[in-house]
Every structure is written in C-alpha cells, then in structure tokens.
Coordinates of C-alpha atoms in Angstrom, one line a residue:
X282 CA 16.0 -16.4 -15.5
X283 CA 14.8 -20.1 -15.0
X284 CA 13.4 -21.0 -11.4
X285 CA 15.9 -23.4 -9.6
X286 CA 14.4 -26.6 -7.9
X287 CA 15.4 -28.4 -4.9
X288 CA 16.2 -32.0 -5.6
X289 CA 14.0 -33.9 -3.0
X290 CA 11.1 -33.5 -0.5
X291 CA 13.8 -34.0 2.4
X292 CA 16.0 -31.4 0.9
X293 CA 13.1 -28.9 1.2
X294 CA 12.4 -29.7 4.7
X295 CA 15.9 -29.7 6.0
X296 CA 16.7 -26.7 4.1
X297 CA 13.2 -25.0 5.7
X298 CA 14.3 -26.2 9.0
X299 CA 18.0 -25.3 8.6
X300 CA 16.8 -21.6 8.2
X301 CA 14.7 -21.8 11.3
X302 CA 17.4 -23.9 13.3
X303 CA 20.1 -21.5 14.3
X304 CA 21.5 -19.0 17.1
X305 CA 17.6 -18.5 17.9
X306 CA 17.4 -21.8 18.8
X307 CA 20.6 -23.0 20.7
X308 CA 22.1 -19.4 21.7
X309 CA 18.8 -17.3 22.3
X310 CA 16.3 -19.8 23.6
X311 CA 18.1 -21.3 26.7
X312 CA 19.2 -17.8 27.5
X313 CA 15.5 -16.4 27.4
X314 CA 14.1 -19.7 29.1
X315 CA 16.7 -19.1 31.9
X316 CA 15.8 -15.4 32.3
X317 CA 12.0 -15.9 32.2
X318 CA 11.9 -18.5 34.6
X319 CA 12.2 -21.9 32.8
X320 CA 9.3 -24.2 32.2
X321 CA 6.7 -21.2 32.1
X322 CA 8.4 -19.6 29.4
X323 CA 8.9 -22.8 27.6
X324 CA 5.0 -23.7 28.0
X325 CA 3.8 -20.5 26.3
X326 CA 6.6 -20.7 23.8
X327 CA 5.2 -23.8 22.6
X328 CA 1.7 -22.6 22.4
X329 CA 2.8 -19.8 20.5
X330 CA 4.4 -22.0 17.9
X331 CA 1.2 -23.9 17.5
X332 CA -1.5 -21.1 17.3
X333 CA 0.7 -18.4 15.7
X334 CA 3.9 -20.0 14.0
X335 CA 2.1 -22.7 12.2
X336 CA -0.6 -20.8 10.4
X337 CA 1.9 -18.0 9.4
X338 CA 4.4 -20.5 8.3
X339 CA 1.9 -22.3 6.1
X340 CA 0.7 -19.3 4.6
X341 CA 3.9 -17.8 3.9
X342 CA 5.1 -21.3 2.4
X343 CA 1.8 -21.0 0.1
X344 CA 2.6 -17.4 -1.2
X345 CA 6.2 -18.7 -2.2
X346 CA 4.9 -21.6 -4.1
X347 CA 1.9 -19.7 -5.8
X348 CA 4.1 -16.8 -6.9
X349 CA 7.2 -18.9 -7.7
X350 CA 9.2 -15.8 -6.9
X351 CA 11.1 -14.3 -4.1
X352 CA 9.2 -12.0 -1.2
X353 CA 10.3 -8.6 -3.6
X354 CA 8.3 -10.2 -6.6
X355 CA 6.1 -12.6 -5.0
X356 CA 3.3 -10.0 -3.9
X357 CA 3.4 -8.2 -7.4
X358 CA 2.3 -11.7 -8.8
X359 CA -0.5 -12.3 -6.4
X360 CA -2.0 -8.9 -5.5
X361 CA -4.6 -7.1 -7.5
X362 CA -3.8 -4.2 -9.9
X363 CA -3.3 -1.1 -7.7
X364 CA -2.5 -2.7 -4.6
X365 CA 0.6 -2.0 -2.3
X366 CA 1.2 -5.3 -0.7
X367 CA 4.4 -5.6 -2.6
X368 CA 5.9 -2.8 -0.4
X369 CA 6.3 -5.7 2.4
X370 CA 8.3 -7.6 -0.2
X371 CA 10.9 -4.8 0.1
X372 CA 10.7 -4.7 4.0
X373 CA 11.4 -8.3 3.8
X374 CA 14.5 -7.7 2.0
X375 CA 15.6 -5.2 4.3
X376 CA 14.5 -7.3 7.3
X377 CA 16.8 -10.2 6.0
X378 CA 19.7 -7.6 5.9
X379 CA 19.0 -6.4 9.3
X380 CA 19.2 -9.8 10.6
X381 CA 22.2 -10.8 9.2
X382 CA 23.6 -7.4 10.6
X383 CA 23.8 -8.8 13.9
X384 CA 23.5 -12.6 13.3
X385 CA 26.6 -12.8 11.0
X386 CA 28.7 -11.6 14.2
X387 CA 27.0 -14.2 16.5
X388 CA 27.9 -16.9 14.0
X389 CA 31.4 -15.5 14.3
X390 CA 31.4 -15.7 18.2
X391 CA 30.5 -19.3 17.7
X392 CA 33.1 -20.1 15.2
X393 CA 35.9 -18.2 17.5
X394 CA 34.7 -20.7 20.5
X395 CA 35.1 -23.7 18.4
X396 CA 38.3 -22.7 17.3
X397 CA 39.6 -22.0 20.7
X398 CA 38.6 -25.5 22.2
X399 CA 39.5 -27.2 19.1
X400 CA 43.0 -25.5 19.6
X401 CA 42.9 -25.8 23.5
X402 CA 43.4 -22.2 23.9
X403 CA 40.3 -21.7 26.6
X404 CA 42.0 -20.3 29.6
X405 CA 41.4 -16.7 29.0
X406 CA 38.1 -17.3 27.1
X407 CA 35.4 -14.7 28.1
X408 CA 32.1 -13.2 26.7
X409 CA 33.2 -9.5 27.4
X410 CA 36.8 -9.7 26.4
X411 CA 35.4 -11.3 23.3
X412 CA 33.2 -8.7 22.2
X413 CA 35.3 -5.7 23.1
X414 CA 37.9 -6.9 20.4
X415 CA 37.3 -5.2 17.5
X416 CA 39.9 -7.4 15.2
X417 CA 38.6 -10.5 16.6
X418 CA 35.0 -9.6 15.6
X419 CA 35.7 -8.4 12.3
X420 CA 37.8 -11.3 11.1
X421 CA 35.4 -14.1 12.2
X422 CA 32.3 -11.8 10.8
X423 CA 34.1 -11.6 7.5
X424 CA 34.9 -15.7 7.6
X425 CA 31.0 -16.2 8.1
X426 CA 30.1 -13.7 5.1
X427 CA 32.9 -15.3 2.7
X428 CA 32.0 -18.8 3.5
X429 CA 28.1 -18.3 3.3
X430 CA 28.1 -16.5 -0.2
X431 CA 31.2 -18.8 -1.3
X432 CA 28.7 -21.8 -1.0
X433 CA 25.8 -20.1 -2.5
X434 CA 28.1 -19.4 -5.7
X435 CA 27.3 -22.7 -6.8
X436 CA 23.5 -23.8 -7.8
X437 CA 20.8 -24.5 -5.3
X438 CA 21.0 -28.3 -5.4
X439 CA 24.8 -28.5 -5.7
X440 CA 25.5 -25.8 -2.9
X441 CA 23.0 -24.8 -0.7
X442 CA 21.0 -28.1 -0.6
X443 CA 23.6 -30.7 -0.4
X444 CA 25.5 -28.7 2.5
X445 CA 22.6 -28.3 4.4
X446 CA 21.4 -31.8 4.5
X447 CA 25.2 -33.1 6.0
X448 CA 24.8 -30.0 8.4
X449 CA 21.4 -31.0 9.7
X450 CA 22.0 -34.7 10.3
X451 CA 25.5 -33.9 11.9
X452 CA 23.6 -31.4 14.1
X453 CA 20.8 -33.9 15.3
X454 CA 23.5 -36.5 16.0
X455 CA 25.8 -34.3 18.1
X456 CA 22.9 -32.4 20.3
X457 CA 21.1 -35.8 20.8
X458 CA 24.8 -37.4 22.1
X459 CA 25.4 -34.3 24.6
X460 CA 22.1 -34.2 26.0
X461 CA 22.3 -37.7 26.9
X462 CA 25.5 -36.9 28.5
X463 CA 24.1 -33.9 30.3
X464 CA 21.3 -36.2 31.9
X465 CA 24.2 -38.3 33.6
X466 CA 25.3 -35.1 35.5
X467 CA 24.8 -34.9 39.1
X468 CA 22.5 -31.6 38.8
X469 CA 20.4 -33.2 35.7
X470 CA 17.3 -33.5 38.0
X471 CA 17.3 -30.0 39.4
X472 CA 18.1 -28.5 36.0
X473 CA 15.4 -30.5 34.3
X474 CA 12.9 -29.8 37.0
X475 CA 13.6 -25.8 36.2
X476 CA 13.3 -26.3 32.5
X477 CA 10.4 -28.4 32.1
X478 CA 8.0 -27.8 35.0
X479 CA 6.0 -24.3 34.5
X480 CA 6.0 -22.0 37.3
X481 CA 2.6 -20.3 36.5
X482 CA 3.3 -17.3 38.9
X483 CA 6.0 -16.2 36.7
X484 CA 4.1 -16.1 33.5
X485 CA 3.4 -12.3 32.7
X486 CA 3.0 -10.1 29.9
X487 CA 6.8 -9.7 29.4
X488 CA 7.2 -13.3 29.3
X489 CA 4.3 -13.7 26.6
X490 CA 5.9 -11.2 24.5
X491 CA 9.2 -12.5 24.7
X492 CA 7.9 -16.0 23.9
X493 CA 6.1 -14.8 20.7
X494 CA 9.0 -12.7 19.6
X495 CA 11.3 -15.9 20.1
X496 CA 8.9 -18.1 18.3
X497 CA 8.8 -16.0 15.4
X498 CA 12.6 -15.3 15.5
X499 CA 13.2 -19.1 15.8
X500 CA 10.9 -19.9 12.8
X501 CA 12.3 -16.8 10.7
X502 CA 8.9 -16.0 10.0
X503 CA 7.5 -12.5 8.7
X504 CA 10.6 -11.3 6.4
X505 CA 10.0 -13.8 3.5
X506 CA 12.6 -16.5 4.4
X507 CA 10.0 -19.3 4.4
X508 CA 8.3 -18.0 1.3
X509 CA 11.5 -18.3 -0.7
X510 CA 11.8 -22.1 -0.2
X511 CA 8.2 -22.3 -0.6
X512 CA 9.0 -21.0 -4.1
X513 CA 11.6 -23.9 -4.8
X514 CA 9.2 -26.9 -4.3
X515 CA 6.4 -28.5 -6.4
X516 CA 3.4 -29.2 -5.6
X517 CA 3.4 -33.0 -4.5
X518 CA 3.0 -32.2 -1.0
X519 CA 0.3 -30.0 1.1
X520 CA 2.1 -27.4 3.0
X521 CA 0.5 -27.6 6.8
X522 CA 1.9 -31.0 6.7
X523 CA 5.3 -29.7 5.6
X524 CA 5.1 -26.8 8.3
X525 CA 4.4 -29.1 10.9
X526 CA 7.6 -31.3 9.9
X527 CA 9.8 -28.0 9.9
X528 CA 8.4 -27.0 13.5
X529 CA 9.0 -30.2 15.1
X530 CA 12.6 -30.2 14.0
X531 CA 13.1 -26.5 14.9
X532 CA 11.3 -27.1 18.3
X533 CA 13.4 -30.4 19.0
X534 CA 16.6 -28.6 18.5
X535 CA 15.5 -25.8 20.9
X536 CA 14.5 -28.3 23.7
X537 CA 17.7 -30.4 23.2
X538 CA 19.7 -27.1 23.8
X539 CA 17.8 -26.5 27.1
X540 CA 18.5 -30.1 27.9
X541 CA 22.1 -29.9 27.3
X542 CA 22.6 -26.4 29.2
X543 CA 20.5 -26.5 32.4
X544 CA 21.8 -29.7 33.7
X545 CA 25.3 -28.6 33.2
X546 CA 24.2 -25.2 34.9
X547 CA 22.6 -26.7 37.8
X548 CA 25.5 -29.1 38.2
X549 CA 28.2 -26.7 38.3
X550 CA 26.2 -23.7 40.1
X551 CA 26.1 -21.4 37.2
X552 CA 23.5 -18.7 37.0
X553 CA 20.7 -19.6 34.6
X554 CA 19.5 -16.1 34.2
X555 CA 22.8 -14.5 33.0
X556 CA 21.4 -13.6 29.7
X557 CA 23.2 -13.6 26.4
X558 CA 26.2 -14.7 27.8
X559 CA 24.7 -17.8 29.1
X560 CA 26.0 -20.1 26.0
X561 CA 29.5 -18.7 26.0
X562 CA 30.7 -17.9 29.6
X563 CA 28.6 -20.7 31.4
X564 CA 29.1 -23.3 28.8
X565 CA 32.9 -22.7 28.5
X566 CA 33.3 -22.8 32.4
X567 CA 31.5 -26.2 32.5
X568 CA 33.5 -27.6 29.9
X569 CA 36.8 -26.4 31.4
X570 CA 35.9 -28.0 34.5
X571 CA 34.8 -31.4 33.3
X572 CA 36.7 -34.4 32.7
X573 CA 37.3 -34.5 28.7
X574 CA 35.6 -31.0 28.6
X575 CA 38.0 -29.8 25.9
X576 CA 36.5 -32.7 23.4
X577 CA 33.0 -32.1 24.7
X578 CA 33.4 -28.3 24.4
X579 CA 34.8 -28.6 20.7
X580 CA 31.6 -30.9 19.6
X581 CA 29.3 -28.8 21.4
X582 CA 30.6 -25.5 19.7
X583 CA 30.8 -27.6 16.4
X584 CA 27.1 -28.1 16.5
X585 CA 26.8 -24.5 17.3
X586 CA 28.4 -23.5 14.1
X587 CA 26.2 -26.2 12.2
X588 CA 23.0 -24.5 13.6
X589 CA 24.3 -20.8 13.0
X590 CA 25.7 -21.7 9.6
X591 CA 22.5 -23.3 8.3
X592 CA 20.8 -20.3 9.0
X593 CA 23.3 -18.1 7.3
X594 CA 23.0 -20.1 4.3
X595 CA 19.3 -19.8 4.1
X596 CA 19.2 -16.1 5.0
X597 CA 21.8 -15.5 2.6
X598 CA 20.0 -17.5 -0.1
X599 CA 17.0 -15.2 0.6
X600 CA 18.8 -12.1 0.2
X601 CA 20.8 -13.2 -2.9
X602 CA 17.1 -14.7 -4.5
X603 CA 15.5 -11.1 -4.2
X604 CA 18.6 -9.3 -5.7
X605 CA 18.8 -11.7 -8.5
X606 CA 15.1 -11.1 -9.5
X607 CA 15.5 -7.5 -9.1
X608 CA 18.6 -7.5 -11.5
X609 CA 18.7 -10.7 -13.4
X610 CA 22.5 -11.3 -12.1
X611 CA 24.2 -14.5 -12.1
X612 CA 24.8 -16.5 -8.7
X613 CA 28.7 -15.2 -8.6
X614 CA 28.0 -11.6 -9.3
X615 CA 24.8 -11.6 -6.8
X616 CA 27.1 -13.1 -4.1
X617 CA 30.0 -10.8 -4.4
X618 CA 27.5 -7.8 -4.3
X619 CA 25.4 -9.4 -1.8
X620 CA 28.2 -10.3 0.4
X621 CA 29.8 -6.6 0.3
X622 CA 26.6 -5.2 1.3
X623 CA 26.0 -7.8 4.5
X624 CA 29.6 -7.2 5.3
X625 CA 28.9 -3.4 5.5
X626 CA 25.5 -3.7 7.6
X627 CA 27.5 -6.1 10.0
X628 CA 30.6 -4.1 10.5
X629 CA 28.3 -1.8 12.5
X630 CA 27.5 -4.7 15.0
X631 CA 31.1 -6.3 15.0
X632 CA 32.5 -2.8 16.1
X633 CA 29.5 -1.7 18.1
X634 CA 31.1 -3.1 21.4
X635 CA 34.3 -1.2 21.1
X636 CA 35.2 1.2 18.1
X637 CA 31.8 2.5 18.0
X638 CA 30.6 2.0 21.3
X639 CA 29.5 5.7 22.0
X640 CA 26.4 5.0 20.2
X641 CA 23.8 4.4 22.9
X642 CA 20.3 4.0 21.0
X643 CA 17.9 2.7 23.9
X644 CA 19.0 2.3 27.5
X645 CA 22.4 2.4 28.8
X646 CA 24.7 -0.5 27.7
X647 CA 22.8 -0.8 24.2
X648 CA 24.4 -0.2 20.8
X649 CA 24.2 -1.3 17.2
X650 CA 23.7 -4.7 17.9
X651 CA 20.5 -3.9 19.9
X652 CA 19.4 -1.5 17.2
X653 CA 19.3 -4.1 14.7
X654 CA 17.8 -6.9 16.9
X655 CA 15.0 -4.4 17.7
X656 CA 14.2 -3.8 14.2
X657 CA 14.0 -7.5 13.2
X658 CA 12.5 -9.2 16.5
X659 CA 10.4 -6.4 17.9
X660 CA 9.0 -5.0 14.8
X661 CA 9.3 -6.7 11.3
X662 CA 8.8 -10.2 12.4
X663 CA 5.2 -9.6 14.0
X664 CA 4.4 -6.9 11.6
X665 CA 5.4 -9.0 8.6
X666 CA 3.4 -12.0 10.0
X667 CA 0.2 -9.8 10.3
X668 CA 0.7 -8.6 6.7
X669 CA 1.0 -12.3 5.5
X670 CA -2.0 -13.3 7.5
X671 CA -4.3 -10.5 6.2
X672 CA -3.1 -10.9 2.6
X673 CA -3.7 -14.3 2.5
X674 CA -7.4 -14.5 4.0
X675 CA -8.8 -11.3 2.8
X676 CA -10.7 -11.8 -0.5
X677 CA -11.4 -8.1 -1.2
X678 CA -8.2 -6.5 -0.1
X679 CA -5.5 -9.3 -0.6
X680 CA -5.2 -12.8 -2.4
X681 CA -7.9 -14.5 -0.5
X682 CA -8.7 -17.3 1.7
X683 CA -9.8 -19.7 -1.3
X684 CA -6.6 -19.0 -3.2
X685 CA -4.5 -19.7 -0.2
X686 CA -6.5 -22.9 0.4
X687 CA -6.2 -24.0 -2.9
X688 CA -2.3 -23.6 -3.0
X689 CA -1.9 -25.0 0.4
X690 CA -3.8 -27.9 -0.1
X691 CA -2.2 -28.9 -3.2
X692 CA -0.7 -32.4 -2.9
X693 CA -0.6 -35.2 -0.4
X694 CA -0.8 -34.6 3.4
X695 CA -2.4 -32.5 6.0
X696 CA -4.9 -30.0 4.6
X697 CA -6.0 -26.6 5.8
X698 CA -9.7 -27.0 6.9
X699 CA -12.4 -24.4 6.7
X700 CA -13.1 -24.3 10.2
X701 CA -9.5 -23.2 10.6
X702 CA -10.2 -19.7 8.9
X703 CA -11.1 -17.7 12.0
X704 CA -8.0 -18.8 13.3
X705 CA -5.7 -17.7 10.3
X706 CA -7.9 -14.7 9.3
X707 CA -8.9 -13.3 12.8
X708 CA -7.0 -14.7 15.6
X709 CA -3.4 -14.6 14.4
X710 CA -3.5 -11.1 13.4
X711 CA -5.3 -9.7 16.4
X712 CA -3.4 -11.7 18.9
X713 CA -0.2 -10.8 17.3
X714 CA -0.9 -7.2 16.9
X715 CA -2.1 -7.0 20.6
X716 CA 1.2 -8.6 21.9
X717 CA 3.3 -6.2 19.2
X718 CA 1.5 -3.1 20.6
X719 CA 1.8 -4.4 24.5
X720 CA 5.5 -5.2 23.5
X721 CA 6.5 -1.8 22.4
X722 CA 4.7 -0.1 25.4
X723 CA 6.9 -2.1 27.6
X724 CA 10.2 -1.5 25.8
X725 CA 13.0 -0.2 27.7
X726 CA 13.5 3.2 25.7
X727 CA 16.3 4.3 28.1

C-alpha cells in the first residue's frame, strides 16, 4: 500500500491544527476556565502548552515522519529487536476509539443546536432535555459517523485535506467576527477581566492537573493523532517550527472562544462556572435574548460544527490509517468497518444519559460518557506522552535522542537544540508523571 501524501505545507498545518482544534477548544476550554477561576487557569494552561505540549508534539510528529506509518506500525519500524514499545501503538488505536466514543456524541449535540437555531426552534432548547432524549442522541451521533467516514472514503488530498482547509478558514473568520461583537457588549470589561487577569490564590493542584490534561486533550497528544499527520509530510520543513504553528492556531481558537463566551456571560448574568453545559445552555440563553440572536446563534454553532468536525475527520483518519495498515483494506472498505465500530462505541455514550443511566462507574451522576473521558483524558493522553518522550530520548532503551533530533531538524525552520535535551528527556516525563499520579489520587472515585 503506497503511503498517501498531503498536497501542501499549509494543508499539513491546517489538518494538524484541525485535529487539535475542536470541542476541546470551544466547548471544554471555556467551561474549565470558568470552573477553575478564569485567568489563573488560562495562564497555567498556556505554560503547559509551551513546556509540555510543544516537546511532545515535536516528538510525535518526528516518530510519524521517520516511520512513515500509523501508530500501530510506527514503533515496530523504529524500535530495536525484541523491544515492546509497539504495544503503545495498539493503545493509541484504542485511545482514538475511546475518544470518539464520547466526542462523536458531543459533535452531534453541536449539530443539533446549529439546526435548532437555523430553523428557529430554540424556545425549548435545553442541555438536560437534550441528553435525556435517546432518539435525538442516536440520530445526531449517526450523522457525525456517516459524514465523517463518508468524506474519508475519498483519497487524502481530495477528501480530508480539501475539506479541512475550507473548514479551518471559515472557522477563524466566524470566530473573529463573533469575538469582535462580544467586545461591544456591556459586560465585556468585567468578563475579560475575569478571563485574562490571573487570581493566583485560585491556582492549586486541581487547577494544574486540569490545565495539563486540557493541554494534551486540546492538542490531541499521546494517542498518535499527530504522528499520523507527521507520516503524511515530506522533509522540507523542520518539525519544531511546524509544531509551534499548530499550537499557535490551536491556542488562538481556544482564547477566541473565551473572548466570545465570557463577555456574553457577564452581560446577561449567566454563571461562568456552570460546567459542561456552559456552551449550550448559557449561549443559547444569550442568543435568545439579544437582537439578531437567531442569526448570531446560527453562526456561533456553525463554527462549533466546523471545529468539532475537523477533529472528527482527523481522528477518524487516524483510526482508518491504523486499520488499513493492519489489514491492507481499501479506503471505502476500511471506512465501513471502522464506522460500524465507532458507532458501537459511541452508542454507549449516546444512550448513557437515558436508556443506560443505571450504570454509575464513579461518583453519583456519572455514566458511560465519564468512563471514556476518564480513559482518554485522565490516563491515555498523559501516559502516552510519557511513553513518547522516553522512546524518543533513550538511546539504550528506545529510538534515541540523536535519531529524534536528526528527524525533527530535517528541513528549513526552527531546530531542536542540544541544550533542550533535559527538557525533553527528563522534565517532560517526570512532571507529566507527577501531575498524572496526583490527579489519580485526587480523582472523585465515588
């Protein structure tokens, strides 16, 4: 099977950013910022992106480009004989399936809100009513899976790359316009003060754990999502510079989401710490009570659809690439089989709030959705990031620093320097492991 290629550098950057940019930025980041005190969380999050996210992304890109393979075959090509690093490749595939087990449902919620605003049927919109409706959840989750794998039936350049380019450009235009509009609201000053000025007294261990997990979730690190796109590009550009470009785009969207949401919250007196329903309930309330709200609400949830589907396409591509390398199947056949598997996984979350609500894995009120979120965000992303760091920097036990640097620095652009080795080899795995273990000890097991 010949390795497919992306048609351009901008295609690679936008596609990688598309994988990173999604519900993590415009749904999860604002409600976590609201719940964890605003500016302090934002500051810790940005620090985590720079000192942890950038090294891991550079290493993950390098693994993919050096191996020219998906995560399930990547380690087998680079590890020494008899080593077991390739087990993480299968964990990465499982992690992408677990991610879509809840992400496809969230993307379906967003499409439902977009359709509701587009058709003007917003009077009965409510987050609780929505998640308790099994038919609604199954229908919109099915749309996400069918559209996602339907696009991927086409070749890489004709399907995924072309669609993502348009999606990402439209996303930025819509978000900038809405952010400018929010800045004119009466509560903009108070909202932006909460969002941008850190209150250091609110920064604690829980905030740091949340910020790190959010950074990895937002950048899709640790489960091979970035490695697969590294495998699709040539050696014209060095990888640290490309990683910075992707992180800048990703962070810009997350910050823009806050610029849109928090001025609106303070203008209309809605709670900023309301949690996962912040985007849905509060923004719907805001749009229903402002002049031209239906049009602005339609645009807002349209860009949310763009953001969510860009990640869906990218993660579906990762799953598909892994399965095709294991089986040799064509794109259409792989799409059908992978689509059915993702549908089965996502059904648990789609019905977990209603038909299967009796399953309570952790504290009261948790369900299947929380199981998949716990597996991916709390466990596989940080564990995978540590494995990638150790593999790329250990000469005796892994691929080795010299091999990593040679691959990462191929081409023009910003280079990995030798003085950075302690950051990549020691700081990243030690700090991520410490925060991960602390997070488990503080987890609300019920």
